[in-house]
PDB file of C-alpha atoms and ligand atoms in Angstrom:
ATOM      1  CA  MET A   1     -31.448 -15.258 -16.904  1.00 51.00           C
ATOM      2  CA  SER A   2     -35.092 -15.326 -16.142  1.00 56.00           C
ATOM      3  CA  TYR A   3     -35.981 -11.741 -15.336  1.00 77.00           C
ATOM      4  CA  ALA A   4     -34.681  -8.220 -14.893  1.00 91.00           C
ATOM      5  CA  LYS A   5     -36.255  -5.468 -12.857  1.00 93.00           C
ATOM      6  CA  LYS A   6     -36.189  -2.169 -14.627  1.00 91.00           C
ATOM      7  CA  SER A   7     -36.970  -0.306 -11.414  1.00 93.00           C
ATOM      8  CA  LEU A   8     -33.715  -1.624  -9.941  1.00 95.00           C
ATOM      9  CA  GLY A   9     -31.675  -0.667 -12.987  1.00 93.00           C
ATOM     10  CA  GLN A  10     -30.878  -4.265 -13.762  1.00 96.00           C
ATOM     11  CA  ASN A  11     -28.697  -4.573 -16.831  1.00 97.00           C
ATOM     12  CA  PHE A  12     -26.431  -7.522 -16.317  1.00 97.00           C
ATOM     13  CA  LEU A  13     -22.989  -7.674 -17.871  1.00 98.00           C
ATOM     14  CA  ILE A  14     -22.564 -10.607 -20.223  1.00 97.00           C
ATOM     15  CA  ASP A  15     -19.394  -9.671 -22.122  1.00 98.00           C
ATOM     16  CA  LYS A  16     -16.445 -11.552 -20.641  1.00 98.00           C
ATOM     17  CA  ASN A  17     -13.828  -9.244 -22.147  1.00 98.00           C
ATOM     18  CA  ILE A  18     -15.410  -6.173 -20.595  1.00 98.00           C
ATOM     19  CA  ILE A  19     -15.761  -7.942 -17.259  1.00 98.00           C
ATOM     20  CA  ARG A  20     -12.058  -8.805 -17.327  1.00 98.00           C
ATOM     21  CA  LYS A  21     -11.117  -5.307 -18.434  1.00 98.00           C
ATOM     22  CA  ILE A  22     -12.937  -3.857 -15.416  1.00 98.00           C
ATOM     23  CA  ILE A  23     -11.467  -6.336 -12.979  1.00 98.00           C
ATOM     24  CA  ASN A  24      -7.938  -5.779 -14.289  1.00 98.00           C
ATOM     25  CA  LEU A  25      -8.002  -1.999 -13.829  1.00 98.00           C
ATOM     26  CA  VAL A  26      -6.321  -2.307 -10.434  1.00 98.00           C
ATOM     27  CA  LYS A  27      -4.745  -5.034  -8.343  1.00 98.00           C
ATOM     28  CA  LEU A  28      -7.431  -6.778  -6.256  1.00 98.00           C
ATOM     29  CA  GLU A  29      -5.277  -9.387  -4.588  1.00 98.00           C
ATOM     30  CA  LYS A  30      -5.410  -9.096  -0.775  1.00 98.00           C
ATOM     31  CA  LYS A  31      -7.682  -6.038  -1.002  1.00 98.00           C
ATOM     32  CA  ASN A  32     -11.001  -5.524   0.750  1.00 98.00           C
ATOM     33  CA  ILE A  33     -13.561  -5.228  -1.989  1.00 98.00           C
ATOM     34  CA  ILE A  34     -16.995  -3.662  -1.741  1.00 98.00           C
ATOM     35  CA  GLU A  35     -19.270  -4.477  -4.640  1.00 98.00           C
ATOM     36  CA  ILE A  36     -22.446  -2.456  -5.086  1.00 98.00           C
ATOM     37  CA  GLY A  37     -25.279  -4.303  -6.846  1.00 98.00           C
ATOM     38  CA  ALA A  38     -23.756  -7.647  -7.740  1.00 98.00           C
ATOM     39  CA  GLY A  39     -26.725  -9.008  -9.692  1.00 97.00           C
ATOM     40  CA  HIS A  40     -26.009 -12.594 -10.710  1.00 97.00           C
ATOM     41  CA  GLY A  41     -22.348 -12.162  -9.830  1.00 98.00           C
ATOM     42  CA  ALA A  42     -20.842 -11.440 -13.237  1.00 98.00           C
ATOM     43  CA  LEU A  43     -18.150  -9.179 -11.784  1.00 98.00           C
ATOM     44  CA  THR A  44     -18.118 -11.008  -8.468  1.00 98.00           C
ATOM     45  CA  ASP A  45     -16.902 -14.310  -9.937  1.00 98.00           C
ATOM     46  CA  GLU A  46     -13.930 -12.587 -11.561  1.00 98.00           C
ATOM     47  CA  ILE A  47     -13.171 -10.549  -8.433  1.00 98.00           C
ATOM     48  CA  LEU A  48     -12.944 -13.768  -6.415  1.00 98.00           C
ATOM     49  CA  LYS A  49     -10.469 -15.263  -8.875  1.00 98.00           C
ATOM     50  CA  LYS A  50      -8.099 -12.441  -7.920  1.00 98.00           C
ATOM     51  CA  LYS A  51      -8.030 -13.650  -4.305  1.00 98.00           C
ATOM     52  CA  PRO A  52      -9.179 -10.588  -2.374  1.00 98.00           C
ATOM     53  CA  ASN A  53      -8.863 -10.516   1.384  1.00 98.00           C
ATOM     54  CA  LEU A  54     -12.564  -9.834   1.854  1.00 98.00           C
ATOM     55  CA  LEU A  55     -15.533  -9.213  -0.410  1.00 98.00           C
ATOM     56  CA  ASN A  56     -18.596  -7.312   0.797  1.00 98.00           C
ATOM     57  CA  ILE A  57     -21.605  -7.284  -1.482  1.00 98.00           C
ATOM     58  CA  ILE A  58     -24.593  -4.974  -1.126  1.00 98.00           C
ATOM     59  CA  GLU A  59     -27.572  -6.095  -3.209  1.00 98.00           C
ATOM     60  CA  LYS A  60     -31.065  -4.681  -2.828  1.00 98.00           C
ATOM     61  CA  ASP A  61     -33.020  -7.281  -4.793  1.00 98.00           C
ATOM     62  CA  VAL A  62     -33.998  -9.978  -2.308  1.00 97.00           C
ATOM     63  CA  SER A  63     -34.120 -12.804  -4.819  1.00 97.00           C
ATOM     64  CA  LEU A  64     -30.696 -11.911  -6.197  1.00 98.00           C
ATOM     65  CA  TYR A  65     -29.411 -11.552  -2.649  1.00 98.00           C
ATOM     66  CA  LYS A  66     -30.568 -15.096  -1.841  1.00 98.00           C
ATOM     67  CA  LYS A  67     -29.022 -16.388  -5.024  1.00 98.00           C
ATOM     68  CA  LEU A  68     -25.678 -14.709  -4.289  1.00 98.00           C
ATOM     69  CA  LYS A  69     -25.702 -15.910  -0.699  1.00 98.00           C
ATOM     70  CA  LEU A  70     -26.176 -19.471  -1.833  1.00 98.00           C
ATOM     71  CA  LYS A  71     -23.686 -19.195  -4.668  1.00 98.00           C
ATOM     72  CA  TYR A  72     -20.902 -17.985  -2.385  1.00 98.00           C
ATOM     73  CA  SER A  73     -21.883 -19.866   0.776  1.00 97.00           C
ATOM     74  CA  ASN A  74     -18.740 -21.991   0.619  1.00 96.00           C
ATOM     75  CA  ILE A  75     -16.399 -19.029   0.444  1.00 95.00           C
ATOM     76  CA  LYS A  76     -15.722 -17.693   3.885  1.00 90.00           C
ATOM     77  CA  ASN A  77     -14.438 -14.229   3.014  1.00 96.00           C
ATOM     78  CA  VAL A  78     -17.618 -13.201   1.188  1.00 98.00           C
ATOM     79  CA  ARG A  79     -20.356 -11.249   2.976  1.00 98.00           C
ATOM     80  CA  VAL A  80     -23.626 -10.478   1.290  1.00 98.00           C
ATOM     81  CA  TYR A  81     -25.919  -7.726   2.599  1.00 98.00           C
ATOM     82  CA  ASN A  82     -29.505  -7.360   1.464  1.00 98.00           C
ATOM     83  CA  ASP A  83     -29.854  -3.614   1.656  1.00 98.00           C
ATOM     84  CA  ASP A  84     -30.402  -0.444  -0.289  1.00 98.00           C
ATOM     85  CA  ILE A  85     -27.005   1.130  -0.843  1.00 98.00           C
ATOM     86  CA  LEU A  86     -28.491   4.582  -0.288  1.00 98.00           C
ATOM     87  CA  ASP A  87     -29.532   3.630   3.282  1.00 98.00           C
ATOM     88  CA  PHE A  88     -26.530   1.469   4.032  1.00 98.00           C
ATOM     89  CA  ASP A  89     -23.746   2.675   6.339  1.00 98.00           C
ATOM     90  CA  LEU A  90     -21.078   2.243   3.710  1.00 98.00           C
ATOM     91  CA  GLU A  91     -18.456   4.434   5.328  1.00 98.00           C
ATOM     92  CA  SER A  92     -18.202   2.292   8.481  1.00 97.00           C
ATOM     93  CA  LEU A  93     -17.984  -0.895   6.487  1.00 96.00           C
ATOM     94  CA  ILE A  94     -14.973   0.214   4.515  1.00 97.00           C
ATOM     95  CA  LYS A  95     -11.658  -0.815   5.970  1.00 94.00           C
ATOM     96  CA  LYS A  96      -8.172   0.226   4.925  1.00 96.00           C
ATOM     97  CA  ASN A  97      -6.943  -1.155   1.577  1.00 96.00           C
ATOM     98  CA  SER A  98     -10.420  -1.178   0.134  1.00 98.00           C
ATOM     99  CA  ILE A  99     -11.627  -0.925  -3.403  1.00 98.00           C
ATOM    100  CA  ILE A 100     -15.219  -0.011  -4.248  1.00 98.00           C
ATOM    101  CA  ILE A 101     -16.564  -1.438  -7.448  1.00 98.00           C
ATOM    102  CA  GLY A 102     -19.929  -1.517  -9.143  1.00 98.00           C
ATOM    103  CA  ASN A 103     -21.835  -1.702 -12.354  1.00 98.00           C
ATOM    104  CA  LEU A 104     -24.327   0.715 -10.878  1.00 97.00           C
ATOM    105  CA  PRO A 105     -28.102   0.857 -11.183  1.00 96.00           C
ATOM    106  CA  TYR A 106     -28.343   3.870 -13.476  1.00 94.00           C
ATOM    107  CA  ASN A 107     -31.380   5.473 -11.880  1.00 94.00           C
ATOM    108  CA  ILE A 108     -29.436   6.151  -8.674  1.00 97.00           C
ATOM    109  CA  SER A 109     -25.804   6.190  -9.750  1.00 98.00           C
ATOM    110  CA  SER A 110     -25.235   9.901  -9.192  1.00 98.00           C
ATOM    111  CA  GLN A 111     -26.760   9.554  -5.710  1.00 98.00           C
ATOM    112  CA  ILE A 112     -24.394   6.666  -4.973  1.00 98.00           C
ATOM    113  CA  LEU A 113     -21.406   8.695  -6.098  1.00 98.00           C
ATOM    114  CA  VAL A 114     -22.470  11.720  -4.047  1.00 98.00           C
ATOM    115  CA  LYS A 115     -22.972   9.503  -0.998  1.00 98.00           C
ATOM    116  CA  ILE A 116     -19.319   8.463  -1.273  1.00 98.00           C
ATOM    117  CA  LEU A 117     -18.142  12.024  -1.909  1.00 98.00           C
ATOM    118  CA  ARG A 118     -19.850  12.998   1.365  1.00 98.00           C
ATOM    119  CA  PHE A 119     -17.846  10.581   3.509  1.00 97.00           C
ATOM    120  CA  LYS A 120     -16.861  12.241   6.791  1.00 96.00           C
ATOM    121  CA  LYS A 121     -13.296  10.987   6.799  1.00 96.00           C
ATOM    122  CA  TRP A 122     -11.152  12.172   3.915  1.00 96.00           C
ATOM    123  CA  PRO A 123      -8.820  10.729   2.688  1.00 96.00           C
ATOM    124  CA  PRO A 124     -11.180   7.785   3.038  1.00 98.00           C
ATOM    125  CA  ASN A 125     -10.226   4.177   3.630  1.00 97.00           C
ATOM    126  CA  PHE A 126     -10.733   3.159   0.044  1.00 98.00           C
ATOM    127  CA  GLU A 127      -7.893   3.341  -2.482  1.00 98.00           C
ATOM    128  CA  ASN A 128      -9.843   3.167  -5.702  1.00 98.00           C
ATOM    129  CA  LEU A 129     -13.331   3.542  -7.008  1.00 98.00           C
ATOM    130  CA  ILE A 130     -14.377   1.695 -10.156  1.00 98.00           C
ATOM    131  CA  PHE A 131     -17.865   2.579 -11.340  1.00 98.00           C
ATOM    132  CA  MET A 132     -19.861   1.971 -14.476  1.00 98.00           C
ATOM    133  CA  PHE A 133     -22.187   4.859 -15.335  1.00 98.00           C
ATOM    134  CA  GLN A 134     -24.312   5.842 -18.264  1.00 98.00           C
ATOM    135  CA  LYS A 135     -21.944   7.566 -20.676  1.00 98.00           C
ATOM    136  CA  GLU A 136     -23.771  10.899 -20.367  1.00 98.00           C
ATOM    137  CA  LEU A 137     -23.442  10.879 -16.599  1.00 98.00           C
ATOM    138  CA  GLY A 138     -19.775   9.862 -16.827  1.00 98.00           C
ATOM    139  CA  GLU A 139     -19.156  12.858 -19.051  1.00 98.00           C
ATOM    140  CA  LYS A 140     -20.835  15.153 -16.547  1.00 98.00           C
ATOM    141  CA  ILE A 141     -18.705  13.799 -13.733  1.00 98.00           C
ATOM    142  CA  LEU A 142     -15.539  14.382 -15.754  1.00 98.00           C
ATOM    143  CA  GLY A 143     -16.699  17.665 -17.324  1.00 98.00           C
ATOM    144  CA  ILE A 144     -13.973  20.302 -17.493  1.00 97.00           C
ATOM    145  CA  CYS A 145     -14.365  24.059 -17.336  1.00 97.00           C
ATOM    146  CA  PRO A 146     -15.663  25.462 -19.617  1.00 93.00           C
ATOM    147  CA  SER A 147     -17.696  22.832 -21.439  1.00 94.00           C
ATOM    148  CA  VAL A 148     -21.314  21.720 -21.675  1.00 94.00           C
ATOM    149  CA  ASN A 149     -20.662  18.876 -19.287  1.00 97.00           C
ATOM    150  CA  TYR A 150     -19.076  21.044 -16.622  1.00 97.00           C
ATOM    151  CA  GLY A 151     -21.271  21.622 -13.582  1.00 97.00           C
ATOM    152  CA  ARG A 152     -22.093  20.777  -9.990  1.00 97.00           C
ATOM    153  CA  LEU A 153     -21.225  17.126 -10.271  1.00 98.00           C
ATOM    154  CA  SER A 154     -17.826  17.715 -11.891  1.00 98.00           C
ATOM    155  CA  ILE A 155     -16.887  20.372  -9.338  1.00 98.00           C
ATOM    156  CA  LEU A 156     -17.856  18.169  -6.423  1.00 98.00           C
ATOM    157  CA  SER A 157     -16.201  15.070  -7.889  1.00 98.00           C
ATOM    158  CA  SER A 158     -12.953  16.805  -8.756  1.00 97.00           C
ATOM    159  CA  TYR A 159     -12.675  18.150  -5.223  1.00 98.00           C
ATOM    160  CA  ARG A 160     -12.465  14.647  -3.818  1.00 98.00           C
ATOM    161  CA  LEU A 161     -11.555  12.317  -6.639  1.00 98.00           C
ATOM    162  CA  LYS A 162      -8.726  12.079  -9.103  1.00 98.00           C
ATOM    163  CA  PHE A 163      -9.701  10.641 -12.445  1.00 98.00           C
ATOM    164  CA  LEU A 164      -7.299   7.901 -13.579  1.00 98.00           C
ATOM    165  CA  SER A 165      -8.819   6.220 -16.623  1.00 98.00           C
ATOM    166  CA  LYS A 166     -12.033   5.382 -18.441  1.00 98.00           C
ATOM    167  CA  PHE A 167     -13.469   3.364 -21.291  1.00 98.00           C
ATOM    168  CA  LEU A 168     -16.790   3.041 -23.039  1.00 98.00           C
ATOM    169  CA  VAL A 169     -18.953  -0.068 -22.952  1.00 98.00           C
ATOM    170  CA  SER A 170     -21.421  -0.853 -25.735  1.00 98.00           C
ATOM    171  CA  LYS A 171     -25.056  -1.692 -24.918  1.00 98.00           C
ATOM    172  CA  ASN A 172     -24.464  -5.082 -26.519  1.00 98.00           C
ATOM    173  CA  CYS A 173     -22.379  -6.097 -23.519  1.00 98.00           C
ATOM    174  CA  PHE A 174     -25.493  -6.297 -21.321  1.00 98.00           C
ATOM    175  CA  TYR A 175     -28.642  -8.298 -20.911  1.00 96.00           C
ATOM    176  CA  PRO A 176     -31.186  -6.781 -21.118  1.00 96.00           C
ATOM    177  CA  LYS A 177     -29.687  -4.226 -23.457  1.00 96.00           C
ATOM    178  CA  PRO A 178     -29.809  -0.701 -22.006  1.00 95.00           C
ATOM    179  CA  LYS A 179     -30.827   2.222 -24.227  1.00 94.00           C
ATOM    180  CA  VAL A 180     -27.500   4.017 -23.967  1.00 96.00           C
ATOM    181  CA  THR A 181     -23.754   3.471 -24.022  1.00 98.00           C
ATOM    182  CA  SER A 182     -21.981   3.072 -20.688  1.00 98.00           C
ATOM    183  CA  MET A 183     -18.709   4.336 -19.296  1.00 98.00           C
ATOM    184  CA  VAL A 184     -16.389   2.737 -16.755  1.00 98.00           C
ATOM    185  CA  ILE A 185     -14.351   5.219 -14.736  1.00 99.00           C
ATOM    186  CA  LEU A 186     -11.463   4.536 -12.394  1.00 99.00           C
ATOM    187  CA  PHE A 187     -10.779   7.093  -9.650  1.00 98.00           C
ATOM    188  CA  LYS A 188      -8.641   7.447  -6.584  1.00 98.00           C
ATOM    189  CA  PRO A 189      -9.307   9.755  -3.637  1.00 98.00           C
ATOM    190  CA  GLU A 190      -7.846  13.209  -4.014  1.00 96.00           C
ATOM    191  CA  ILE A 191      -6.623  15.435  -1.203  1.00 94.00           C
ATOM    192  CA  LYS A 192      -6.758  19.086  -2.095  1.00 93.00           C
ATOM    193  CA  LYS A 193      -4.119  20.419   0.273  1.00 92.00           C
ATOM    194  CA  LEU A 194      -4.531  24.025  -0.819  1.00 94.00           C
ATOM    195  CA  TYR A 195      -8.160  24.189   0.237  1.00 94.00           C
ATOM    196  CA  LYS A 196      -9.795  23.577   3.560  1.00 92.00           C
ATOM    197  CA  ILE A 197     -13.484  23.083   3.117  1.00 96.00           C
ATOM    198  CA  GLU A 198     -14.842  22.058   6.524  1.00 96.00           C
ATOM    199  CA  ASN A 199     -17.999  20.474   5.261  1.00 97.00           C
ATOM    200  CA  ILE A 200     -18.414  19.141   1.748  1.00 97.00           C
ATOM    201  CA  LEU A 201     -22.153  19.930   1.958  1.00 98.00           C
ATOM    202  CA  ASN A 202     -21.209  23.599   1.771  1.00 98.00           C
ATOM    203  CA  LEU A 203     -19.511  23.064  -1.573  1.00 98.00           C
ATOM    204  CA  GLU A 204     -22.740  21.434  -2.749  1.00 98.00           C
ATOM    205  CA  LYS A 205     -24.710  24.369  -1.392  1.00 97.00           C
ATOM    206  CA  ILE A 206     -22.511  26.920  -3.146  1.00 97.00           C
ATOM    207  CA  THR A 207     -22.513  25.164  -6.512  1.00 97.00           C
ATOM    208  CA  ASN A 208     -26.281  24.607  -6.319  1.00 97.00           C
ATOM    209  CA  PHE A 209     -26.711  28.278  -5.624  1.00 96.00           C
ATOM    210  CA  PHE A 210     -24.618  29.383  -8.599  1.00 96.00           C
ATOM    211  CA  PHE A 211     -25.810  26.797 -11.078  1.00 96.00           C
ATOM    212  CA  SER A 212     -29.478  27.367 -10.336  1.00 94.00           C
ATOM    213  CA  ASN A 213     -28.856  30.756 -11.943  1.00 83.00           C
ATOM    214  CA  LYS A 214     -26.932  29.291 -14.841  1.00 85.00           C
ATOM    215  CA  ARG A 215     -27.409  32.183 -17.256  1.00 87.00           C
ATOM    216  CA  LYS A 216     -26.840  34.983 -14.783  1.00 89.00           C
ATOM    217  CA  MET A 217     -23.424  36.551 -14.463  1.00 92.00           C
ATOM    218  CA  VAL A 218     -21.833  35.551 -11.176  1.00 95.00           C
ATOM    219  CA  ASN A 219     -21.618  39.210 -10.270  1.00 94.00           C
ATOM    220  CA  LYS A 220     -25.183  39.198  -8.940  1.00 90.00           C
ATOM    221  CA  THR A 221     -25.106  35.814  -7.275  1.00 93.00           C
ATOM    222  CA  ILE A 222     -21.821  36.196  -5.442  1.00 96.00           C
ATOM    223  CA  LYS A 223     -22.859  39.468  -3.813  1.00 95.00           C
ATOM    224  CA  LYS A 224     -25.639  37.626  -2.041  1.00 95.00           C
ATOM    225  CA  ILE A 225     -23.167  35.515  -0.096  1.00 95.00           C
ATOM    226  CA  LEU A 226     -19.868  37.421   0.128  1.00 97.00           C
ATOM    227  CA  ASN A 227     -18.943  41.037   0.841  1.00 96.00           C
ATOM    228  CA  GLU A 228     -16.780  43.197  -1.386  1.00 96.00           C
ATOM    229  CA  ARG A 229     -13.556  42.541   0.492  1.00 96.00           C
ATOM    230  CA  GLU A 230     -14.083  38.791   0.338  1.00 97.00           C
ATOM    231  CA  ILE A 231     -14.910  38.926  -3.352  1.00 97.00           C
ATOM    232  CA  LYS A 232     -11.745  40.920  -4.048  1.00 96.00           C
ATOM    233  CA  SER A 233      -9.638  38.312  -2.270  1.00 95.00           C
ATOM    234  CA  ILE A 234     -10.544  35.672  -4.871  1.00 95.00           C
ATOM    235  CA  SER A 235      -7.769  35.807  -7.426  1.00 90.00           C
ATOM    236  CA  GLY A 236      -8.674  35.440 -11.070  1.00 88.00           C
ATOM    237  CA  LEU A 237     -12.420  35.782 -10.593  1.00 93.00           C
ATOM    238  CA  ARG A 238     -14.067  37.637 -13.452  1.00 93.00           C
ATOM    239  CA  LEU A 239     -17.407  38.908 -12.280  1.00 95.00           C
ATOM    240  CA  ASN A 240     -18.966  39.012 -15.706  1.00 95.00           C
ATOM    241  CA  SER A 241     -18.517  35.248 -16.151  1.00 95.00           C
ATOM    242  CA  ARG A 242     -21.331  32.736 -16.058  1.00 95.00           C
ATOM    243  CA  PRO A 243     -21.234  29.920 -13.490  1.00 96.00           C
ATOM    244  CA  SER A 244     -20.000  27.429 -16.094  1.00 95.00           C
ATOM    245  CA  GLU A 245     -16.972  29.619 -16.849  1.00 96.00           C
ATOM    246  CA  ILE A 246     -15.650  29.623 -13.307  1.00 96.00           C
ATOM    247  CA  MET A 247     -12.905  27.171 -12.423  1.00 96.00           C
ATOM    248  CA  PRO A 248     -13.490  24.501  -9.750  1.00 97.00           C
ATOM    249  CA  GLU A 249     -10.734  26.054  -7.621  1.00 96.00           C
ATOM    250  CA  THR A 250     -12.688  29.304  -7.502  1.00 97.00           C
ATOM    251  CA  TYR A 251     -15.737  27.448  -6.164  1.00 97.00           C
ATOM    252  CA  TYR A 252     -13.530  25.830  -3.502  1.00 97.00           C
ATOM    253  CA  LYS A 253     -12.289  29.278  -2.525  1.00 97.00           C
ATOM    254  CA  ILE A 254     -15.816  30.749  -2.426  1.00 97.00           C
ATOM    255  CA  THR A 255     -16.896  27.858  -0.202  1.00 98.00           C
ATOM    256  CA  GLU A 256     -13.993  28.489   2.179  1.00 97.00           C
ATOM    257  CA  LEU A 257     -14.922  32.147   2.486  1.00 97.00           C
ATOM    258  CA  PHE A 258     -18.582  31.247   2.944  1.00 97.00           C
ATOM    259  CA  GLU A 259     -17.686  28.843   5.751  1.00 97.00           C
ATOM    260  CA  LYS A 260     -15.608  31.449   7.578  1.00 95.00           C
ATOM    261  CA  LYS A 261     -18.562  33.804   7.940  1.00 87.00           C
TER     262      LYS A 261
HETATM  263  N1  SAH B   1     -23.054  -6.157 -11.259  1.00 58.17           N
HETATM  264  C1  SAH B   1     -24.060  -6.892 -11.988  1.00 58.17           C
HETATM  265  C2  SAH B   1     -25.444  -6.234 -11.936  1.00 58.17           C
HETATM  266  C3  SAH B   1     -25.534  -4.828 -12.436  1.00 58.17           C
HETATM  267  S1  SAH B   1     -27.196  -4.240 -12.566  1.00 58.17           S
HETATM  268  C4  SAH B   1     -23.592  -7.088 -13.416  1.00 58.17           C
HETATM  269  O1  SAH B   1     -22.718  -6.348 -13.848  1.00 58.17           O
HETATM  270  O2  SAH B   1     -24.117  -7.969 -14.094  1.00 58.17           O
HETATM  271  C5  SAH B   1     -27.366  -3.296 -11.073  1.00 58.17           C
HETATM  272  C6  SAH B   1     -27.510  -4.128  -9.816  1.00 58.17           C
HETATM  273  O3  SAH B   1     -27.727  -3.250  -8.707  1.00 58.17           O
HETATM  274  C7  SAH B   1     -28.700  -5.089  -9.839  1.00 58.17           C
HETATM  275  O4  SAH B   1     -28.308  -6.325  -9.337  1.00 58.17           O
HETATM  276  C8  SAH B   1     -29.716  -4.426  -8.894  1.00 58.17           C
HETATM  277  O5  SAH B   1     -30.601  -5.320  -8.268  1.00 58.17           O
HETATM  278  C9  SAH B   1     -28.801  -3.735  -7.899  1.00 58.17           C
HETATM  279  N2  SAH B   1     -29.414  -2.587  -7.218  1.00 58.17           N
HETATM  280  C10 SAH B   1     -30.347  -1.737  -7.705  1.00 58.17           C
HETATM  281  N3  SAH B   1     -30.638  -0.776  -6.823  1.00 58.17           N
HETATM  282  C11 SAH B   1     -29.875  -1.011  -5.732  1.00 58.17           C
HETATM  283  C12 SAH B   1     -29.729  -0.365  -4.457  1.00 58.17           C
HETATM  284  N4  SAH B   1     -30.433   0.718  -4.164  1.00 58.17           N
HETATM  285  N5  SAH B   1     -28.848  -0.877  -3.576  1.00 58.17           N
HETATM  286  C13 SAH B   1     -28.120  -1.984  -3.880  1.00 58.17           C
HETATM  287  N6  SAH B   1     -28.218  -2.631  -5.053  1.00 58.17           N
HETATM  288  C14 SAH B   1     -29.076  -2.165  -5.975  1.00 58.17           C
END
């Protein structure tokens, strides 16, 4: 491996056991796979051994893109796109029976996750999401109420994703070695039947609003967006709590009421 671009979060997986462990999390046979940031193809090679129906790769680095294109030029069900995942129309690309997978560039991994959480159609066409994050970010995504890791990202993620399993990956499994431990998380889309948020951006808006006043009791904040009657209709809400002590379900409910105004 001749080079790695730090700006593109390039830490390539070199540990075969970890690669296999990721690939074996779900059945890939006959599935439509989307791989984000394939690098030199460490995961890609193993994905192809599982005989997927189709494999779409999105790789931003033009030299890696060319390398991947050449490497898989003989395999007809592989498509390689040279694009930035954050600009790419991912939602239209994803067909039924899809699985999204990626050892993500860490500088933009929360943005990638949020992009997927914002899909217009939900349940989406994908069945599973397998992402490698920095451990700290993984913990924030999975943070439960109340805990230090609980916050905007965990509330948003738990609205649309069900956590299935996770494992840690040591820095020694990469070249170049990253500074921190990583975490692989497997999710599937979640449908929260009890809540009807029209637009997921409103849940983001609400949680941003509350968590930007992290130390304030919700008492003050909530009065700025809901009237007394609406506030009373939220069961189990204690007004002297701080934002991090309020359950995700309560934020869903607040968002619903906010949308109805
Ligand atoms: N999957 C490979 C590479 C992981 S490193 C492996 O496990 O070895 C992250 C990869 O994402 C790199 O190949 C990097 O070039 C690519 N990447 C970085 N930013 C990207 C972006 N915005 N869109 C698509 N790919 C990106």
